[in-house]
Structure formats: structure tokens, C-alpha cells
Coordinates of C-alpha atoms in Angstrom, one line a residue:
M1 CA 0.0 0.0 0.0
H2 CA 1.6 1.5 1.8
L3 CA 4.7 2.7 3.6
T4 CA 6.1 5.2 1.0
S5 CA 2.8 5.8 -0.8
L6 CA 4.5 5.4 -4.2
P7 CA 2.4 4.4 -7.2
R8 CA 2.2 0.7 -7.5
R9 CA 3.4 -1.1 -10.5
A10 CA 0.7 0.0 -12.9
A11 CA 2.7 -1.4 -15.8
L12 CA 2.4 -4.8 -14.4
A13 CA -1.3 -4.5 -14.0
V14 CA -1.7 -3.5 -17.6
A15 CA 0.6 -6.3 -18.8
V16 CA -1.4 -9.0 -17.1
L17 CA -4.9 -7.6 -17.9
A18 CA -5.3 -9.7 -21.0
A19 CA -4.2 -12.8 -19.2
A20 CA -6.7 -12.0 -16.3
A21 CA -9.5 -11.7 -18.8
T22 CA -8.9 -15.3 -20.0
A23 CA -8.2 -16.7 -16.5
F24 CA -11.1 -15.0 -14.8
A25 CA -13.8 -17.5 -14.0
L26 CA -16.3 -17.4 -11.2
P27 CA -17.6 -20.5 -9.4
S28 CA -21.2 -21.6 -9.8
A29 CA -23.8 -20.3 -7.5
A30 CA -23.6 -23.5 -5.5
E31 CA -19.8 -23.2 -5.1
A32 CA -20.1 -19.6 -4.1
A33 CA -22.7 -20.2 -1.4
P34 CA -21.7 -18.5 1.9
T35 CA -20.3 -20.7 4.6
P36 CA -20.9 -20.1 8.3
Q37 CA -18.7 -17.4 9.7
A38 CA -16.1 -18.1 12.3
A39 CA -16.6 -17.0 15.9
S40 CA -13.7 -14.6 15.4
A41 CA -15.8 -12.3 13.3
A42 CA -18.4 -11.9 16.0
A43 CA -16.3 -9.4 18.0
V44 CA -16.1 -7.1 14.9
P45 CA -19.2 -5.0 14.1
A46 CA -21.4 -6.3 11.2
H47 CA -20.4 -3.1 9.4
A48 CA -16.9 -2.0 10.3
V49 CA -14.2 0.5 9.5
T50 CA -10.5 -0.5 9.3
G51 CA -7.6 1.9 9.5
Y52 CA -3.9 1.4 9.3
W53 CA -1.8 3.1 12.0
Q54 CA 1.7 4.0 11.0
D55 CA 4.6 2.9 13.2
F56 CA 6.8 5.3 11.3
D57 CA 6.9 8.9 10.1
N58 CA 6.5 9.4 6.4
G59 CA 5.1 12.9 6.5
A60 CA 1.7 12.1 7.7
Q61 CA 0.6 13.3 11.1
V62 CA 2.4 11.2 13.8
Q63 CA -0.1 9.9 16.3
K64 CA -0.4 7.4 19.1
L65 CA -3.1 4.7 19.1
A66 CA -5.0 6.7 21.6
D67 CA -5.3 9.5 19.0
V68 CA -7.1 7.2 16.5
P69 CA -10.7 8.3 16.1
D70 CA -13.5 6.2 17.5
S71 CA -14.8 5.7 14.0
Y72 CA -12.2 3.0 13.4
D73 CA -13.4 -0.5 14.5
I74 CA -10.2 -2.4 13.4
I75 CA -6.8 -0.7 13.8
A76 CA -4.0 -2.4 11.8
V77 CA -0.6 -1.6 13.3
A78 CA 1.8 -1.2 10.3
F79 CA 4.1 -3.1 10.1
A80 CA 5.7 -6.3 11.5
N81 CA 9.2 -7.0 10.5
A82 CA 10.8 -10.0 8.9
T83 CA 13.8 -11.7 10.6
S84 CA 16.6 -13.8 9.1
T85 CA 14.5 -16.9 9.8
P86 CA 12.1 -17.6 6.9
G87 CA 8.5 -16.8 7.9
Q88 CA 9.4 -15.5 11.3
L89 CA 8.0 -12.1 12.4
S90 CA 9.3 -9.5 14.8
F91 CA 8.0 -6.1 15.9
S92 CA 9.5 -3.0 17.5
L93 CA 8.2 0.5 18.0
D94 CA 9.7 3.2 15.9
P95 CA 10.9 6.0 18.3
A96 CA 9.4 8.5 15.8
V97 CA 5.8 7.7 17.0
G98 CA 6.6 9.1 20.4
Y99 CA 5.9 6.3 22.8
G100 CA 8.0 6.5 25.9
S101 CA 7.9 2.8 26.5
E102 CA 6.4 -0.4 25.1
A103 CA 4.2 -0.5 28.3
D104 CA 2.5 2.7 27.1
F105 CA 1.9 1.2 23.7
K106 CA 0.4 -2.0 25.2
A107 CA -1.8 0.2 27.5
D108 CA -3.2 2.0 24.5
I109 CA -3.9 -1.3 22.8
A110 CA -5.8 -2.5 25.9
A111 CA -7.7 0.8 26.1
K112 CA -8.8 0.5 22.5
Q113 CA -10.0 -3.0 23.1
A114 CA -11.9 -1.9 26.2
E115 CA -13.8 0.4 23.9
G116 CA -14.8 -2.5 21.7
K117 CA -12.1 -2.1 19.0
S118 CA -9.8 -4.7 17.5
V119 CA -6.1 -4.1 17.1
V120 CA -4.2 -6.3 14.7
L121 CA -0.6 -6.5 13.5
S122 CA -0.1 -5.9 9.8
V123 CA 2.4 -8.1 7.9
G124 CA 3.9 -6.8 4.7
G125 CA 3.5 -3.4 3.2
Q126 CA 5.1 -2.2 0.0
N127 CA 8.6 -3.2 1.3
G128 CA 7.5 -6.2 3.3
T129 CA 9.7 -9.3 2.7
V130 CA 8.0 -12.0 4.8
S131 CA 8.2 -15.3 2.9
V132 CA 6.1 -18.4 3.8
N133 CA 6.7 -21.0 1.2
D134 CA 7.2 -24.3 3.0
A135 CA 6.0 -26.1 6.1
T136 CA 8.9 -24.9 8.2
S137 CA 8.4 -21.2 7.4
A138 CA 4.6 -21.6 7.9
S139 CA 5.1 -22.9 11.4
A140 CA 7.7 -20.1 12.1
F141 CA 5.1 -17.5 10.9
A142 CA 2.4 -19.0 13.2
D143 CA 4.6 -19.3 16.2
S144 CA 6.1 -15.9 16.0
A145 CA 2.8 -14.2 15.2
Y146 CA 1.2 -15.8 18.2
S147 CA 4.1 -14.8 20.4
L148 CA 3.7 -11.1 19.3
M149 CA -0.1 -11.4 20.0
Q150 CA 0.6 -12.6 23.5
T151 CA 3.4 -10.0 24.1
Y152 CA 1.5 -6.9 22.9
G153 CA -2.2 -8.0 23.1
F154 CA -2.9 -7.9 19.4
D155 CA -6.3 -9.5 18.4
G156 CA -4.9 -10.9 15.2
I157 CA -3.0 -10.4 12.0
D158 CA -3.4 -8.4 8.8
I159 CA -1.9 -9.9 5.6
D160 CA -0.7 -7.1 3.4
L161 CA 2.0 -8.9 1.4
E162 CA 2.6 -7.1 -1.9
N163 CA 5.5 -9.2 -3.2
G164 CA 3.7 -12.5 -3.7
L165 CA 2.6 -15.4 -1.5
N166 CA 2.1 -19.1 -1.6
S167 CA -1.6 -19.9 -0.9
T168 CA -0.9 -23.5 0.4
Y169 CA 1.6 -22.5 3.0
M170 CA 0.2 -19.2 4.0
A171 CA -3.2 -20.8 4.5
S172 CA -1.5 -23.4 6.7
A173 CA 0.3 -20.8 8.7
L174 CA -2.9 -18.8 9.3
H175 CA -4.9 -21.9 10.3
Q176 CA -2.1 -22.8 12.7
L177 CA -2.2 -19.3 14.2
A178 CA -6.0 -19.3 14.5
A179 CA -5.8 -22.6 16.4
K180 CA -3.4 -21.1 18.9
A181 CA -5.3 -17.8 19.2
G182 CA -8.8 -19.2 19.6
S183 CA -12.3 -17.9 18.7
S184 CA -11.5 -14.2 19.2
F185 CA -8.9 -14.2 16.4
V186 CA -9.3 -11.4 13.9
L187 CA -7.8 -11.9 10.4
T188 CA -7.8 -9.2 7.8
M189 CA -6.2 -8.9 4.3
A190 CA -5.3 -6.0 2.0
P191 CA -4.5 -7.4 -1.4
Q192 CA -3.7 -5.3 -4.5
T193 CA -6.3 -5.2 -7.2
I194 CA -4.3 -7.5 -9.5
D195 CA -4.3 -10.1 -6.7
M196 CA -8.1 -10.5 -6.7
Q197 CA -8.8 -10.5 -10.5
S198 CA -9.3 -14.3 -10.6
T199 CA -10.1 -17.1 -8.1
S200 CA -7.0 -18.8 -9.5
A201 CA -4.7 -16.0 -8.2
E202 CA -2.6 -17.0 -5.2
Y203 CA -4.0 -14.2 -3.0
F204 CA -7.6 -15.0 -3.9
K205 CA -6.9 -18.7 -3.3
T206 CA -5.5 -17.9 0.1
A207 CA -8.6 -15.8 1.1
L208 CA -10.9 -18.7 0.0
A209 CA -8.7 -21.3 1.8
V210 CA -9.0 -19.4 5.1
K211 CA -12.6 -18.3 4.6
D212 CA -13.5 -20.2 7.8
I213 CA -11.3 -17.8 9.9
L214 CA -11.3 -14.7 7.7
T215 CA -12.8 -11.5 9.0
V216 CA -12.5 -9.1 6.0
V217 CA -10.6 -8.5 2.8
N218 CA -10.1 -4.8 2.2
M219 CA -8.7 -4.8 -1.3
Q220 CA -6.6 -1.7 -2.2
Y221 CA -8.6 0.2 -4.9
Y222 CA -5.6 2.5 -5.6
N223 CA -2.1 2.6 -7.0
S224 CA -3.5 0.4 -9.7
G225 CA -3.8 0.2 -13.4
S226 CA -7.1 -0.4 -15.1
M227 CA -8.7 -3.7 -14.2
L228 CA -11.5 -6.0 -15.2
G229 CA -14.9 -5.9 -13.4
C230 CA -17.1 -8.9 -12.9
D231 CA -18.9 -8.1 -16.2
G232 CA -15.6 -8.5 -18.2
K233 CA -15.3 -4.8 -18.9
V234 CA -12.3 -2.7 -18.1
Y235 CA -12.6 0.0 -15.5
S236 CA -10.2 2.8 -14.5
Q237 CA -9.4 3.6 -10.9
G238 CA -10.7 6.7 -9.2
S239 CA -14.4 6.0 -9.8
V240 CA -17.4 4.4 -8.2
D241 CA -17.6 1.9 -11.1
F242 CA -14.0 0.8 -10.4
I243 CA -14.9 0.0 -6.8
T244 CA -18.2 -1.7 -7.4
A245 CA -17.3 -3.7 -10.5
L246 CA -14.1 -5.1 -8.8
A247 CA -15.8 -5.8 -5.5
C248 CA -18.3 -7.8 -7.4
I249 CA -15.6 -10.2 -8.4
Q250 CA -14.9 -11.1 -4.8
L251 CA -18.6 -11.3 -4.0
Q252 CA -19.3 -13.6 -6.8
G253 CA -16.0 -15.5 -6.4
G254 CA -16.8 -17.1 -3.1
L255 CA -16.2 -14.6 -0.3
D256 CA -19.1 -13.9 2.0
P257 CA -20.3 -10.3 1.8
S258 CA -19.2 -9.8 5.4
Q259 CA -15.7 -10.6 4.3
V260 CA -15.6 -7.8 1.6
G261 CA -14.5 -4.2 2.4
I262 CA -13.4 -1.2 0.3
G263 CA -9.8 -0.1 0.8
V264 CA -9.0 3.5 -0.2
P265 CA -6.5 6.3 0.6
A266 CA -7.7 8.6 3.4
S267 CA -6.5 11.6 1.5
S268 CA -5.0 12.6 -1.9
S269 CA -1.5 12.6 -0.2
A270 CA -1.9 9.0 1.0
A271 CA -1.3 7.2 -2.3
G272 CA 0.3 7.8 -5.7
S273 CA -3.0 7.4 -7.6
G274 CA -6.6 6.3 -7.1
Y275 CA -7.8 8.7 -4.5
V276 CA -11.6 9.2 -4.4
A277 CA -13.6 11.6 -2.3
P278 CA -15.3 10.0 0.8
S279 CA -18.6 10.6 -0.9
V280 CA -17.6 8.2 -3.7
V281 CA -16.8 5.5 -1.1
D282 CA -20.3 6.1 0.4
D283 CA -21.9 5.8 -3.1
A284 CA -20.0 2.6 -3.7
L285 CA -21.2 1.1 -0.4
D286 CA -24.7 2.1 -1.2
C287 CA -24.5 0.6 -4.7
L288 CA -23.2 -2.7 -3.4
T289 CA -25.6 -2.9 -0.4
K290 CA -28.7 -1.2 -1.7
G291 CA -28.4 -0.7 -5.4
T292 CA -28.4 3.1 -5.2
G293 CA -25.6 5.5 -5.9
C294 CA -24.2 3.4 -8.7
G295 CA -22.4 4.7 -11.8
S296 CA -22.7 3.0 -15.2
F297 CA -22.0 -0.4 -13.6
K298 CA -25.1 -2.0 -12.1
P299 CA -24.4 -5.0 -9.9
P300 CA -26.5 -8.1 -10.7
T301 CA -27.7 -8.1 -7.1
T302 CA -27.2 -6.4 -3.8
W303 CA -25.2 -7.6 -0.8
P304 CA -26.5 -5.8 2.3
G305 CA -23.9 -7.6 4.4
V306 CA -20.8 -6.0 2.9
R307 CA -18.5 -5.3 5.8
G308 CA -17.4 -1.7 5.2
A309 CA -14.3 0.2 4.3
M310 CA -10.6 0.7 5.0
A311 CA -8.4 3.7 5.0
W312 CA -4.7 4.0 4.4
S313 CA -4.0 5.5 6.9
T314 CA -5.3 6.9 10.2
N315 CA -2.3 9.2 10.1
W316 CA -3.1 10.6 6.6
D317 CA -6.7 10.9 7.7
A318 CA -5.6 13.0 10.7
S319 CA -3.5 15.1 8.4
A320 CA -6.7 16.0 6.5
G321 CA -8.7 16.7 9.6
N322 CA -10.2 13.3 9.9
A323 CA -12.5 14.1 7.0
W324 CA -12.5 10.5 5.7
S325 CA -13.4 8.8 9.0
D326 CA -16.0 11.4 9.8
T327 CA -17.8 10.9 6.5
V328 CA -17.2 7.2 5.7
G329 CA -17.2 6.0 9.3
A330 CA -20.7 7.4 9.9
H331 CA -21.9 6.0 6.6
V332 CA -20.6 2.5 7.3
H333 CA -22.1 2.4 10.8
G334 CA -25.4 3.5 9.3
L335 CA -25.6 0.7 6.8

């Protein structure tokens, strides 16, 4: 997404567009039937707002977790670090964020949880190098992630790997982690648009493979080239049609509506391209859930259970006076 807010590899997206068109295939209605949601999703509101909190200073307003507005239901701490052991995670606070001690940070996590919020640790980002590609690294991922959850009090993990992943071993790692964490485990994902064009893509396969423990996929509708919608037409980023036509792929491709969210930049400074006004996010949510506010793309049905929206980041939102969370947060909670 994330980290430096540089434009994502749009050239790659354009290059694979034709291939995606031939590879794109949705399962039958029977195959796409919703499965029962895991208990982990129960702690998160039916319609929820996710925000990434930056554990670094990249020009956005520096803030502590206590400063994150109440509109955010899930706060993803960005980011965990990779170690020299494949799959293993570590985390340490950047002095730039102003915490005097780890104890203060842990206290802020606990305070957010006392308010009914979930705080998860995000793995990846634009420069993330965590690799899970065999059984050993899958176990290392699960063990280290669980250790960090116990140490800091995180409710779960966010998968934001932008440099590829192996669906078989990542799904194994996440199931191992969920088994350790129990029913309160929260699992979120933030794939790039290219990662969710087809159910045969590794990221999409991972999401489907962990559907039983998955809370929400907040795909990044920005820093992207033009992409295919579920109707086979090409849509350009920065519009309500881009959001709704691409969300439709996930909704028809097997994810439950409660597992689908809209990921967008909180301000025009938060991403290299693809920013839309908060009102466009609201329109897209209305189009998907109610059939109103649509552009030229009209979804074949409505999905009232769509989870909500995500912002990169709470810091960029704060830099813009929290205009995003004030507008989109209220709209999501009113669905």
C-alpha cells in the first residue's frame, strides 16, 4: 500500500490484464454459497471501518493509538518486520511515533480493546519481505505471530504482502495461528487489485482457503492500473464503477459479503493514484448494499452484508482533519 505511498506497479497490471481476462472464472452459485462465519468475526461489528496506524513517520501526522478516532473499529498496526529466519516475524516500536515505552503502547492497545475495538498487527506493506513457502516457514510464521499477539495483546493479524505469497503454506500458517489464538482471532487482508482478479490467483486462493477464519478482505482500490470488473469490462481507478465492479468479483467469487471491504486512501496525499472523495466511497457502499448511488456499472444483485471500508491510513486521515473517517465512518455504521 503503503509505507512510502509510491504508485504501485501499474505497468504490471496493464501487462497482465489480458491474461486475467482469460483466466477470470467465477464458481457456480452453489460453489459460491456463503459458509458459516467463524466465531472470530463476532467481535467485529457487522459493518466495520478499518484503519492502518503507521509505526513510522513518512510525512503524515504522527499519532499514538489513543489518537485514532472512535470511527475505526479495526486498527492495523503497520508493520511487523521479517527476521533472518524464513516466515518469522518481529515487531519493535519506531521512536518516531513518540511512545516513551512499550508499556505505554500496550496500554493504548488495551484501552482501544476496552472500547470494543480490535487491534491487529499488519504483515507486509510495499517493502515487506516476509516469505512463507514451505511447512517450516509456515510454522515459524504462526509461532512468531502468536508470540507477538501474546506480548502486545494484538487481536490478530493483517496480511498485506505485496510481493507474492504461496496460498498453500500461507493458509496453513494462518490456520495454525488461528488454532493457537482461539475464537477471538481477527484476520484481515489488503491485497492489491491485481491479486483479486481471478479465483486462480494465489492471494484470492489464500482468502478462500481461510474463509472459515477470515474477518475481512479490504482490497486496495488505488495505486493500480485499469482492471476488469465482474462483467468483463475494463474500469479505471478513481471512480465508483472501479470499486463496485471489482468488489463484485470477490462477492461472486466465493467470499461472504461480510468478508468484503473497500480499501482507499484517506487523502490525496496517502497514495500515488486512485484517491476518491469520501462521498464516492459512500456511493460505492450504497451501490453494493442497496443498489443506489451506482455509476454505469449496475451490480447483478445487492449484498446488504458488505463489511465496510478501510483507510490508508489513520495518520493521513488525521493530516486531513479526519474528514475521511468522519464521513465514511458514519456511513458505514449507518448501513
